[in-house]
Amino acid sequence: MVLLGYEWSGNTGGGGDHNVYYRTPGQPIVDSCHALIPDTSTVASDRYPVAALYEELRQRDGIAIPYVGGRRADLAQHDPEVVPAVEI
């Protein structure tokens, strides 16, 4: 099975890393910030902290899967409406 998605890379204090998936194709990639991205043409689509990402996903029928490797996710910020699972 292949799931199309991307990584939302937030620091732990802002919610931590999450994999993002949408039910329908053609949805936008939203970043946590542009600190390491030289091209700032999409800075308006940044969603930070993770609560802003969750709100975006609610509007677009998406989900986020937080994980605890690398920049670990802050599981205290869990939102069951858009976070159905956790990667360990």
N, C-alpha and C. Protein backbone atom coordinates (compact mmCIF):
# COMPACT_ATOMS: atom_id res chain seq x y z
N MET A 1 0.83 -1.15 0.00
CA MET A 1 0.00 0.00 0.00
C MET A 1 0.89 1.23 0.00
N VAL A 2 0.52 2.21 -0.79
CA VAL A 2 1.25 3.47 -0.85
C VAL A 2 0.32 4.58 -0.35
N LEU A 3 0.84 5.39 0.54
CA LEU A 3 0.11 6.55 1.03
C LEU A 3 0.89 7.80 0.63
N LEU A 4 0.26 8.68 -0.09
CA LEU A 4 0.92 9.92 -0.47
C LEU A 4 0.81 10.91 0.67
N GLY A 5 1.91 11.49 1.04
CA GLY A 5 1.90 12.44 2.14
C GLY A 5 3.21 13.19 2.20
N TYR A 6 3.39 13.91 3.27
CA TYR A 6 4.63 14.65 3.46
C TYR A 6 4.88 14.84 4.95
N GLU A 7 6.06 15.32 5.29
CA GLU A 7 6.42 15.55 6.69
C GLU A 7 6.28 17.03 7.03
N TRP A 8 5.54 17.29 8.08
CA TRP A 8 5.47 18.62 8.67
C TRP A 8 6.50 18.63 9.78
N SER A 9 7.51 19.48 9.66
CA SER A 9 8.66 19.43 10.56
C SER A 9 8.62 20.58 11.56
N GLY A 10 8.02 20.32 12.68
CA GLY A 10 7.97 21.33 13.73
C GLY A 10 8.89 20.94 14.88
N ASN A 11 9.42 21.93 15.59
CA ASN A 11 10.20 21.56 16.77
C ASN A 11 9.24 21.03 17.84
N THR A 12 9.77 20.35 18.83
CA THR A 12 8.93 19.68 19.83
C THR A 12 8.01 20.67 20.54
N GLY A 13 8.50 21.84 20.87
CA GLY A 13 7.67 22.83 21.55
C GLY A 13 6.48 23.29 20.73
N GLY A 14 6.61 23.23 19.41
CA GLY A 14 5.53 23.62 18.51
C GLY A 14 4.67 22.47 18.06
N GLY A 15 4.90 21.29 18.64
CA GLY A 15 4.09 20.13 18.30
C GLY A 15 4.89 18.95 17.81
N GLY A 16 6.10 19.19 17.30
CA GLY A 16 6.95 18.10 16.84
C GLY A 16 6.61 17.62 15.45
N ASP A 17 7.40 16.67 14.96
CA ASP A 17 7.24 16.17 13.60
C ASP A 17 5.97 15.34 13.43
N HIS A 18 5.33 15.52 12.28
CA HIS A 18 4.11 14.78 11.92
C HIS A 18 4.18 14.42 10.44
N ASN A 19 3.66 13.26 10.10
CA ASN A 19 3.40 12.92 8.71
C ASN A 19 1.97 13.36 8.40
N VAL A 20 1.77 13.98 7.25
CA VAL A 20 0.46 14.53 6.87
C VAL A 20 -0.07 13.78 5.66
N TYR A 21 -1.35 13.42 5.71
CA TYR A 21 -2.01 12.71 4.62
C TYR A 21 -3.38 13.32 4.36
N TYR A 22 -3.76 13.39 3.08
CA TYR A 22 -5.08 13.86 2.68
C TYR A 22 -5.84 12.72 2.01
N ARG A 23 -7.16 12.76 2.10
CA ARG A 23 -7.99 11.75 1.41
C ARG A 23 -8.04 11.98 -0.09
N THR A 24 -7.95 13.24 -0.50
CA THR A 24 -8.06 13.55 -1.92
C THR A 24 -6.77 14.18 -2.42
N PRO A 25 -6.41 13.88 -3.67
CA PRO A 25 -5.18 14.45 -4.24
C PRO A 25 -5.33 15.95 -4.50
N GLY A 26 -4.21 16.59 -4.72
CA GLY A 26 -4.21 18.00 -5.08
C GLY A 26 -4.27 18.97 -3.91
N GLN A 27 -4.14 18.46 -2.70
CA GLN A 27 -4.17 19.33 -1.53
C GLN A 27 -2.80 19.99 -1.33
N PRO A 28 -2.76 21.11 -0.65
CA PRO A 28 -1.49 21.85 -0.52
C PRO A 28 -0.55 21.21 0.50
N ILE A 29 0.72 21.47 0.30
CA ILE A 29 1.73 21.15 1.30
C ILE A 29 1.89 22.41 2.14
N VAL A 30 1.66 22.27 3.44
CA VAL A 30 1.86 23.41 4.33
C VAL A 30 3.08 23.12 5.19
N ASP A 31 3.95 24.09 5.30
CA ASP A 31 5.18 23.96 6.08
C ASP A 31 4.97 24.46 7.50
N SER A 32 5.90 24.08 8.37
CA SER A 32 5.88 24.63 9.72
C SER A 32 6.55 26.00 9.75
N CYS A 33 7.54 26.20 8.91
CA CYS A 33 8.22 27.49 8.79
C CYS A 33 9.14 27.46 7.58
N HIS A 34 9.76 28.57 7.30
CA HIS A 34 10.69 28.66 6.18
C HIS A 34 12.12 28.92 6.65
N ALA A 35 12.44 28.54 7.86
CA ALA A 35 13.77 28.80 8.41
C ALA A 35 14.88 28.20 7.54
N LEU A 36 14.64 27.04 6.95
CA LEU A 36 15.66 26.38 6.13
C LEU A 36 15.28 26.32 4.66
N ILE A 37 14.29 27.09 4.25
CA ILE A 37 13.83 27.08 2.86
C ILE A 37 14.11 28.45 2.25
N PRO A 38 15.07 28.52 1.32
CA PRO A 38 15.42 29.82 0.74
C PRO A 38 14.26 30.48 -0.03
N ASP A 39 13.45 29.68 -0.71
CA ASP A 39 12.33 30.21 -1.49
C ASP A 39 11.19 30.56 -0.54
N THR A 40 10.89 31.84 -0.40
CA THR A 40 9.84 32.26 0.53
C THR A 40 8.51 32.54 -0.18
N SER A 41 8.36 32.09 -1.42
CA SER A 41 7.13 32.39 -2.16
C SER A 41 5.90 31.71 -1.57
N THR A 42 6.10 30.68 -0.73
CA THR A 42 4.95 29.99 -0.13
C THR A 42 4.85 30.22 1.37
N VAL A 43 5.53 31.24 1.89
CA VAL A 43 5.54 31.48 3.33
C VAL A 43 4.14 31.73 3.89
N ALA A 44 3.23 32.24 3.10
CA ALA A 44 1.86 32.49 3.57
C ALA A 44 1.12 31.20 3.92
N SER A 45 1.60 30.07 3.41
CA SER A 45 0.93 28.80 3.70
C SER A 45 1.51 28.09 4.92
N ASP A 46 2.46 28.71 5.61
CA ASP A 46 3.01 28.10 6.83
C ASP A 46 1.91 27.94 7.87
N ARG A 47 1.94 26.83 8.60
CA ARG A 47 1.01 26.58 9.70
C ARG A 47 1.81 26.15 10.91
N TYR A 48 1.88 27.01 11.92
CA TYR A 48 2.64 26.76 13.13
C TYR A 48 1.99 27.54 14.26
N PRO A 49 1.86 26.94 15.42
CA PRO A 49 2.27 25.61 15.85
C PRO A 49 1.34 24.53 15.32
N VAL A 50 1.48 23.33 15.87
CA VAL A 50 0.74 22.20 15.34
C VAL A 50 -0.77 22.41 15.39
N ALA A 51 -1.29 23.19 16.32
CA ALA A 51 -2.73 23.48 16.36
C ALA A 51 -3.19 24.13 15.06
N ALA A 52 -2.34 24.97 14.45
CA ALA A 52 -2.68 25.59 13.17
C ALA A 52 -2.69 24.56 12.05
N LEU A 53 -1.77 23.59 12.11
CA LEU A 53 -1.79 22.49 11.14
C LEU A 53 -3.07 21.69 11.30
N TYR A 54 -3.43 21.35 12.53
CA TYR A 54 -4.65 20.56 12.76
C TYR A 54 -5.88 21.28 12.21
N GLU A 55 -5.95 22.58 12.39
CA GLU A 55 -7.09 23.34 11.86
C GLU A 55 -7.14 23.26 10.34
N GLU A 56 -5.99 23.37 9.70
CA GLU A 56 -5.92 23.24 8.23
C GLU A 56 -6.40 21.86 7.80
N LEU A 57 -5.98 20.83 8.52
CA LEU A 57 -6.37 19.47 8.16
C LEU A 57 -7.86 19.24 8.36
N ARG A 58 -8.46 19.83 9.37
CA ARG A 58 -9.91 19.72 9.56
C ARG A 58 -10.65 20.26 8.35
N GLN A 59 -10.18 21.36 7.81
CA GLN A 59 -10.83 22.00 6.66
C GLN A 59 -10.63 21.21 5.37
N ARG A 60 -9.61 20.37 5.31
CA ARG A 60 -9.27 19.67 4.07
C ARG A 60 -9.41 18.15 4.17
N ASP A 61 -10.05 17.67 5.23
CA ASP A 61 -10.26 16.23 5.42
C ASP A 61 -8.94 15.47 5.41
N GLY A 62 -7.98 16.01 6.15
CA GLY A 62 -6.67 15.38 6.24
C GLY A 62 -6.42 14.83 7.63
N ILE A 63 -5.34 14.08 7.76
CA ILE A 63 -4.93 13.55 9.05
C ILE A 63 -3.44 13.79 9.24
N ALA A 64 -3.02 13.73 10.49
CA ALA A 64 -1.61 13.85 10.84
C ALA A 64 -1.24 12.68 11.73
N ILE A 65 -0.07 12.11 11.49
CA ILE A 65 0.45 11.02 12.31
C ILE A 65 1.74 11.52 12.97
N PRO A 66 1.70 11.85 14.25
CA PRO A 66 2.92 12.28 14.93
C PRO A 66 3.86 11.11 15.16
N TYR A 67 5.13 11.41 15.27
CA TYR A 67 6.08 10.34 15.58
C TYR A 67 7.12 10.83 16.57
N VAL A 68 7.81 9.87 17.16
CA VAL A 68 8.68 10.17 18.28
C VAL A 68 10.17 9.97 17.97
N GLY A 69 10.52 9.80 16.71
CA GLY A 69 11.92 9.75 16.31
C GLY A 69 12.35 11.13 15.84
N GLY A 70 13.63 11.43 15.89
CA GLY A 70 14.09 12.75 15.46
C GLY A 70 13.58 13.82 16.40
N ARG A 71 12.94 14.85 15.84
CA ARG A 71 12.28 15.86 16.69
C ARG A 71 10.97 15.25 17.14
N ARG A 72 10.96 14.75 18.34
CA ARG A 72 9.78 13.99 18.78
C ARG A 72 8.55 14.88 18.86
N ALA A 73 7.42 14.27 18.57
CA ALA A 73 6.15 14.97 18.67
C ALA A 73 5.78 15.17 20.14
N ASP A 74 5.13 16.27 20.41
CA ASP A 74 4.61 16.53 21.75
C ASP A 74 3.20 15.95 21.81
N LEU A 75 3.09 14.75 22.35
CA LEU A 75 1.82 14.03 22.34
C LEU A 75 0.78 14.70 23.24
N ALA A 76 1.17 15.61 24.10
CA ALA A 76 0.21 16.35 24.92
C ALA A 76 -0.65 17.28 24.06
N GLN A 77 -0.19 17.58 22.84
CA GLN A 77 -0.94 18.45 21.94
C GLN A 77 -1.84 17.65 21.00
N HIS A 78 -2.04 16.39 21.30
CA HIS A 78 -2.85 15.47 20.48
C HIS A 78 -4.26 16.01 20.26
N ASP A 79 -4.76 15.86 19.05
CA ASP A 79 -6.14 16.23 18.70
C ASP A 79 -6.77 15.01 18.04
N PRO A 80 -7.64 14.28 18.73
CA PRO A 80 -8.17 13.02 18.20
C PRO A 80 -8.99 13.18 16.92
N GLU A 81 -9.44 14.38 16.62
CA GLU A 81 -10.22 14.59 15.40
C GLU A 81 -9.37 14.41 14.14
N VAL A 82 -8.10 14.78 14.21
CA VAL A 82 -7.23 14.70 13.03
C VAL A 82 -6.01 13.82 13.25
N VAL A 83 -5.86 13.26 14.44
CA VAL A 83 -4.71 12.40 14.76
C VAL A 83 -5.24 11.02 15.18
N PRO A 84 -5.43 10.11 14.21
CA PRO A 84 -6.01 8.81 14.53
C PRO A 84 -5.01 7.78 15.05
N ALA A 85 -3.71 8.08 14.97
CA ALA A 85 -2.69 7.10 15.35
C ALA A 85 -1.38 7.83 15.65
N VAL A 86 -0.43 7.09 16.19
CA VAL A 86 0.91 7.61 16.46
C VAL A 86 1.92 6.62 15.92
N GLU A 87 2.95 7.12 15.23
CA GLU A 87 4.02 6.26 14.74
C GLU A 87 5.07 6.11 15.84
N ILE A 88 5.43 4.85 16.15
CA ILE A 88 6.47 4.62 17.16
C ILE A 88 7.60 3.81 16.58
